[in-house]
């Protein structure tokens, strides 16, 4: 799937501006940004529900056009809302969508049972959709999008309304789809918990613009190069500022500061520098209780990208 120079205007308002990115088969791409950043609009552009003002979309190596749209959409799944057939049961909702997607009758019943189990809805199979909670409606909407095991899947805030356990279970199931079926996934969200285990790549949206994109690991390494460790010191030896000065003297170029909690936070070039800093502390009389690596998360990256963009545009 590839988007090239996508822009979308509604009158004078430009909801999406010159967005480009590509997702290779069997990978998950996180389209991340705050509410109102253009995520849902981009999903609708990517599956042909909206026509771009400029730019183009290619699905499975073929241009998405009004002529090719229906044929290509048969190979994708989309969840952008929780609108269900209110007066039909959960099972009936899934059955209708399975039939619309052309799931063979011999496979459909077993597929519905599988999804009800995975989504934790087995005991609500015969409940009317109109009686479901927000979280349960969300689960049915996701089930509707994946019932035909699509090659390409678009999910828009799929964990909204789900409790943490249900969110992680859904992410684990999506991982299984990617691994076993080589499903390509574009997931739009601002809820980051568990996303690092699912997505290798991400793009960050602000006011319709893609302000950063690439591999998550690569972007983290670019923003926070080197190694960071937190050293907990005992009271029997050097602590605080004297210990920080000792590290700076032992390892040229090292960054050393004392955290509010009293630990020593070190910024170093590599593992060799970490070893030299710890050896220098020990030789200088510091009582070292623990050395813990500090790793940056997707959440750290998200807030750094968003804050940096805001500062640049102020």
Coordinates of C-alpha atoms in Angstrom, one line a residue:
X1 CA 0.0 0.0 0.0
X2 CA 1.3 3.4 -0.9
X3 CA 0.1 7.0 -0.6
X4 CA 1.8 9.7 -2.6
X5 CA 1.2 13.4 -2.1
X6 CA -2.3 13.0 -0.6
X7 CA -4.2 16.2 0.1
X8 CA -7.8 16.7 0.9
X9 CA -9.7 20.0 1.1
X10 CA -13.2 20.6 2.4
X11 CA -13.9 24.1 1.1
X12 CA -11.2 26.3 2.4
X13 CA -10.1 23.8 5.1
X14 CA -7.2 21.5 4.2
X15 CA -7.7 18.4 6.3
X16 CA -4.8 16.5 4.8
X17 CA -1.7 18.1 3.3
X18 CA 0.8 16.3 1.0
X19 CA 1.0 13.1 2.9
X20 CA 3.2 10.3 1.6
X21 CA 4.1 6.9 3.0
X22 CA 4.3 3.2 2.1
X23 CA 3.5 0.0 4.0
X24 CA 5.1 -3.2 2.8
X25 CA 3.1 -6.5 2.9
X26 CA 3.0 -8.2 6.2
X27 CA 4.0 -5.1 8.2
X28 CA 2.0 -2.9 10.6
X29 CA 2.1 0.9 10.3
X30 CA 1.0 3.1 13.1
X31 CA -0.6 6.4 11.9
X32 CA -0.4 8.4 15.1
X33 CA -1.5 11.8 16.2
X34 CA -3.9 13.7 18.5
X35 CA -7.6 14.0 17.8
X36 CA -8.3 16.1 14.8
X37 CA -4.9 15.5 13.1
X38 CA -6.4 13.9 10.0
X39 CA -6.1 10.2 10.7
X40 CA -9.7 9.2 9.9
X41 CA -9.7 11.3 6.7
X42 CA -6.5 9.6 5.6
X43 CA -8.0 6.1 6.2
X44 CA -11.1 7.1 4.1
X45 CA -8.8 8.3 1.3
X46 CA -6.7 5.1 1.4
X47 CA -9.8 2.9 0.9
X48 CA -11.5 5.1 -1.6
X49 CA -14.4 6.4 0.5
X50 CA -13.1 9.9 -0.2
X51 CA -11.4 11.2 -3.3
X52 CA -8.2 13.1 -2.8
X53 CA -7.9 16.8 -3.9
X54 CA -4.4 15.9 -4.9
X55 CA -2.2 12.8 -4.8
X56 CA -2.8 9.1 -5.4
X57 CA -3.2 5.8 -3.6
X58 CA -2.0 2.4 -4.8
X59 CA -3.3 -0.9 -3.2
X60 CA -1.6 -4.2 -4.0
X61 CA 0.5 -2.4 -6.6
X62 CA -2.5 -1.0 -8.5
X63 CA -3.8 2.5 -8.6
X64 CA -7.0 3.0 -6.5
X65 CA -9.5 4.6 -8.9
X66 CA -13.3 4.7 -9.2
X67 CA -13.0 1.9 -11.7
X68 CA -10.8 -0.3 -9.6
X69 CA -12.2 0.6 -6.2
X70 CA -14.9 -2.1 -5.7
X71 CA -12.5 -4.9 -6.8
X72 CA -9.7 -3.7 -4.6
X73 CA -11.9 -3.1 -1.6
X74 CA -13.0 -6.8 -1.7
X75 CA -9.4 -7.6 -0.5
X76 CA -9.4 -5.1 2.4
X77 CA -11.1 -4.7 5.8
X78 CA -12.0 -1.3 7.3
X79 CA -13.1 -0.3 10.8
X80 CA -13.7 3.4 11.1
X81 CA -16.9 3.5 13.3
X82 CA -19.1 1.3 15.5
X83 CA -22.3 1.7 13.5
X84 CA -24.1 -1.7 13.7
X85 CA -27.4 -3.1 12.8
X86 CA -29.0 -2.3 16.1
X87 CA -32.0 -4.7 15.9
X88 CA -29.9 -7.7 14.9
X89 CA -27.9 -9.9 17.2
X90 CA -24.1 -9.8 17.4
X91 CA -24.0 -13.2 15.5
X92 CA -26.4 -11.9 12.8
X93 CA -24.3 -8.7 12.3
X94 CA -21.2 -10.8 11.7
X95 CA -23.0 -13.3 9.5
X96 CA -24.3 -10.5 7.2
X97 CA -20.9 -9.0 6.8
X98 CA -19.3 -12.3 6.2
X99 CA -21.8 -13.0 3.5
X100 CA -21.2 -9.5 2.0
X101 CA -17.5 -10.2 1.9
X102 CA -18.1 -13.6 0.2
X103 CA -16.9 -15.9 3.0
X104 CA -18.0 -19.4 1.9
X105 CA -21.0 -20.7 3.9
X106 CA -18.9 -23.8 4.8
X107 CA -16.4 -21.5 6.6
X108 CA -18.6 -18.7 7.9
X109 CA -20.1 -20.4 10.9
X110 CA -16.7 -21.5 12.2
X111 CA -15.2 -18.1 11.5
X112 CA -17.9 -16.3 13.5
X113 CA -17.4 -18.7 16.4
X114 CA -13.6 -18.1 16.3
X115 CA -14.1 -14.3 16.3
X116 CA -16.6 -14.4 19.1
X117 CA -14.1 -16.3 21.2
X118 CA -11.2 -14.1 20.4
X119 CA -13.1 -10.9 21.0
X120 CA -14.6 -12.1 24.3
X121 CA -18.2 -12.0 22.9
X122 CA -19.2 -15.6 23.0
X123 CA -21.7 -15.0 25.8
X124 CA -23.2 -12.1 23.9
X125 CA -23.6 -13.8 20.5
X126 CA -27.4 -13.6 20.8
X127 CA -27.6 -10.1 22.3
X128 CA -29.0 -7.3 20.1
X129 CA -26.3 -4.9 19.0
X130 CA -28.3 -2.0 20.3
X131 CA -27.9 -3.3 23.8
X132 CA -24.1 -3.5 23.8
X133 CA -21.7 -1.2 25.7
X134 CA -19.3 1.0 23.8
X135 CA -16.4 -1.4 24.3
X136 CA -18.5 -4.4 23.0
X137 CA -19.7 -2.5 20.0
X138 CA -16.0 -1.7 19.2
X139 CA -15.2 -5.4 19.3
X140 CA -18.0 -6.3 16.9
X141 CA -16.9 -3.5 14.6
X142 CA -13.3 -5.0 14.6
X143 CA -14.7 -8.5 14.0
X144 CA -16.7 -7.2 11.1
X145 CA -13.6 -5.8 9.5
X146 CA -11.5 -9.0 9.8
X147 CA -14.2 -11.7 9.3
X148 CA -12.9 -12.4 5.8
X149 CA -9.2 -12.4 6.8
X150 CA -8.4 -9.4 4.5
X151 CA -5.0 -8.9 2.9
X152 CA -5.0 -5.2 3.9
X153 CA -6.6 -4.0 7.1
X154 CA -7.4 -0.4 8.2
X155 CA -8.3 0.1 11.9
X156 CA -9.2 3.5 13.2
X157 CA -8.9 3.7 17.0
X158 CA -9.7 0.0 17.4
X159 CA -8.9 -0.1 21.2
X160 CA -11.2 2.9 22.0
X161 CA -13.5 1.8 24.8
X162 CA -11.7 -1.4 25.5
X163 CA -10.3 -2.2 28.9
X164 CA -6.4 -2.8 29.0
X165 CA -6.8 -6.6 28.9
X166 CA -9.1 -6.6 25.9
X167 CA -6.8 -4.1 24.1
X168 CA -3.8 -6.4 24.6
X169 CA -5.8 -9.5 23.5
X170 CA -6.8 -7.6 20.3
X171 CA -3.2 -6.6 19.6
X172 CA -2.0 -10.2 20.1
X173 CA -4.6 -11.4 17.6
X174 CA -3.5 -8.8 15.1
X175 CA 0.1 -10.0 15.5
X176 CA -1.1 -13.5 14.7
X177 CA -2.8 -12.3 11.6
X178 CA 0.3 -10.6 10.4
X179 CA 2.5 -13.6 11.1
X180 CA 0.2 -16.3 9.7
X181 CA -1.6 -14.5 6.8
X182 CA 1.0 -11.8 6.0
X183 CA -1.8 -9.2 6.6
X184 CA -0.8 -5.6 6.0
X185 CA -2.1 -3.3 8.7
X186 CA -2.6 0.4 9.0
X187 CA -3.7 1.3 12.5
X188 CA -4.7 4.9 13.4
X189 CA -4.6 5.8 17.1
X190 CA -3.4 8.1 19.8
X191 CA -3.6 5.3 22.4
X192 CA -0.1 3.9 22.4
X193 CA -0.2 1.1 25.0
X194 CA 0.9 -2.2 23.4
X195 CA 1.5 -0.6 20.0
X196 CA 5.3 -1.1 20.1
X197 CA 4.7 -4.9 20.0
X198 CA 2.6 -4.5 16.9
X199 CA 4.1 -1.8 14.7
X200 CA 7.6 -1.6 13.4
X201 CA 6.9 1.6 11.5
X202 CA 5.0 4.8 12.2
X203 CA 4.0 8.2 10.9
X204 CA 3.1 11.2 13.1
X205 CA 0.4 13.6 12.0
X206 CA -0.2 17.1 13.1
X207 CA -3.0 19.2 11.6
X208 CA -3.1 17.0 8.5
X209 CA 0.7 17.0 7.9
X210 CA 3.0 14.0 8.3
X211 CA 5.7 15.6 10.5
X212 CA 7.8 12.4 10.9
X213 CA 7.8 8.9 9.6
X214 CA 10.0 5.8 9.5
X215 CA 10.9 2.8 11.6
X216 CA 10.1 3.3 15.3
X217 CA 13.5 2.0 16.4
X218 CA 15.3 4.2 13.9
X219 CA 13.5 7.3 14.9
X220 CA 14.2 6.6 18.6
X221 CA 17.9 6.0 17.9
X222 CA 18.1 9.2 15.9
X223 CA 16.6 11.3 18.7
X224 CA 18.4 9.6 21.6
X225 CA 21.7 8.2 20.3
X226 CA 24.1 6.4 22.6
X227 CA 23.4 4.7 25.9
X228 CA 21.5 5.9 28.9
X229 CA 21.7 4.3 32.3
X230 CA 20.5 5.1 35.8
X231 CA 22.9 4.3 38.6
X232 CA 21.6 3.9 42.1
X233 CA 24.2 4.8 44.7
X234 CA 24.4 3.8 48.3
X235 CA 24.9 6.3 51.1
X236 CA 28.2 4.8 52.2
X237 CA 30.2 6.3 49.3
X238 CA 30.2 9.2 46.9
X239 CA 26.8 10.4 45.9
X240 CA 25.1 13.2 44.0
X241 CA 27.2 15.9 42.4
X242 CA 30.6 14.5 43.5
X243 CA 29.8 11.2 41.8
X244 CA 28.6 13.0 38.6
X245 CA 31.8 14.9 38.5
X246 CA 33.7 11.7 38.9
X247 CA 32.0 10.2 35.8
X248 CA 32.6 13.3 33.8
X249 CA 36.3 13.1 34.6
X250 CA 36.6 9.4 33.9
X251 CA 34.7 9.4 30.6
X252 CA 35.2 12.5 28.4
X253 CA 32.0 13.6 26.8
X254 CA 29.8 11.8 29.2
X255 CA 26.6 13.4 30.4
X256 CA 26.0 12.9 34.1
X257 CA 23.2 14.4 36.2
X258 CA 21.5 13.7 39.5
X259 CA 17.8 12.8 39.3
X260 CA 15.2 14.1 41.8
X261 CA 15.2 10.6 43.3
X262 CA 18.9 10.7 43.9
X263 CA 20.0 8.3 41.2
X264 CA 22.8 9.2 38.8
X265 CA 21.6 9.5 35.2
X266 CA 24.3 8.9 32.6
X267 CA 24.3 9.7 28.9
X268 CA 27.1 7.8 27.2
X269 CA 28.3 7.0 23.7
X270 CA 28.2 3.2 23.9
X271 CA 28.5 0.1 26.1
X272 CA 32.2 0.5 26.4
X273 CA 31.7 4.0 27.9
X274 CA 29.1 2.6 30.3
X275 CA 31.6 0.1 31.6
X276 CA 34.3 2.8 31.9
X277 CA 31.9 5.0 33.8
X278 CA 30.9 2.3 36.3
X279 CA 34.5 1.3 36.8
X280 CA 35.4 5.0 37.4
X281 CA 32.6 5.3 40.0
X282 CA 33.8 2.2 41.8
X283 CA 37.4 3.2 41.8
X284 CA 36.5 6.7 43.1
X285 CA 34.7 5.2 46.2
X286 CA 31.0 5.3 45.0
X287 CA 28.8 2.5 46.5
X288 CA 27.0 1.2 43.4
X289 CA 23.7 -0.6 44.2
X290 CA 22.3 -0.9 40.7
X291 CA 22.9 0.0 37.0
X292 CA 19.7 0.0 35.0
X293 CA 19.5 0.8 31.2
X294 CA 17.1 3.5 30.3
X295 CA 15.1 2.7 27.1
X296 CA 12.9 5.2 25.3
X297 CA 9.4 4.1 24.3
X298 CA 7.0 4.9 21.5
X299 CA 5.3 7.1 24.0
X300 CA 8.5 9.1 24.5
X301 CA 8.9 9.4 20.7
X302 CA 5.3 10.5 20.2
X303 CA 5.5 13.3 22.7
X304 CA 8.9 14.4 21.5
X305 CA 7.8 14.6 17.9
X306 CA 4.6 16.4 18.8
X307 CA 6.3 18.9 21.1
X308 CA 9.2 19.5 18.7
X309 CA 6.7 20.3 15.9
X310 CA 4.7 22.7 18.1
X311 CA 7.8 24.5 19.1
X312 CA 8.9 24.8 15.4
X313 CA 5.5 26.3 14.4
X314 CA 5.1 28.7 17.2

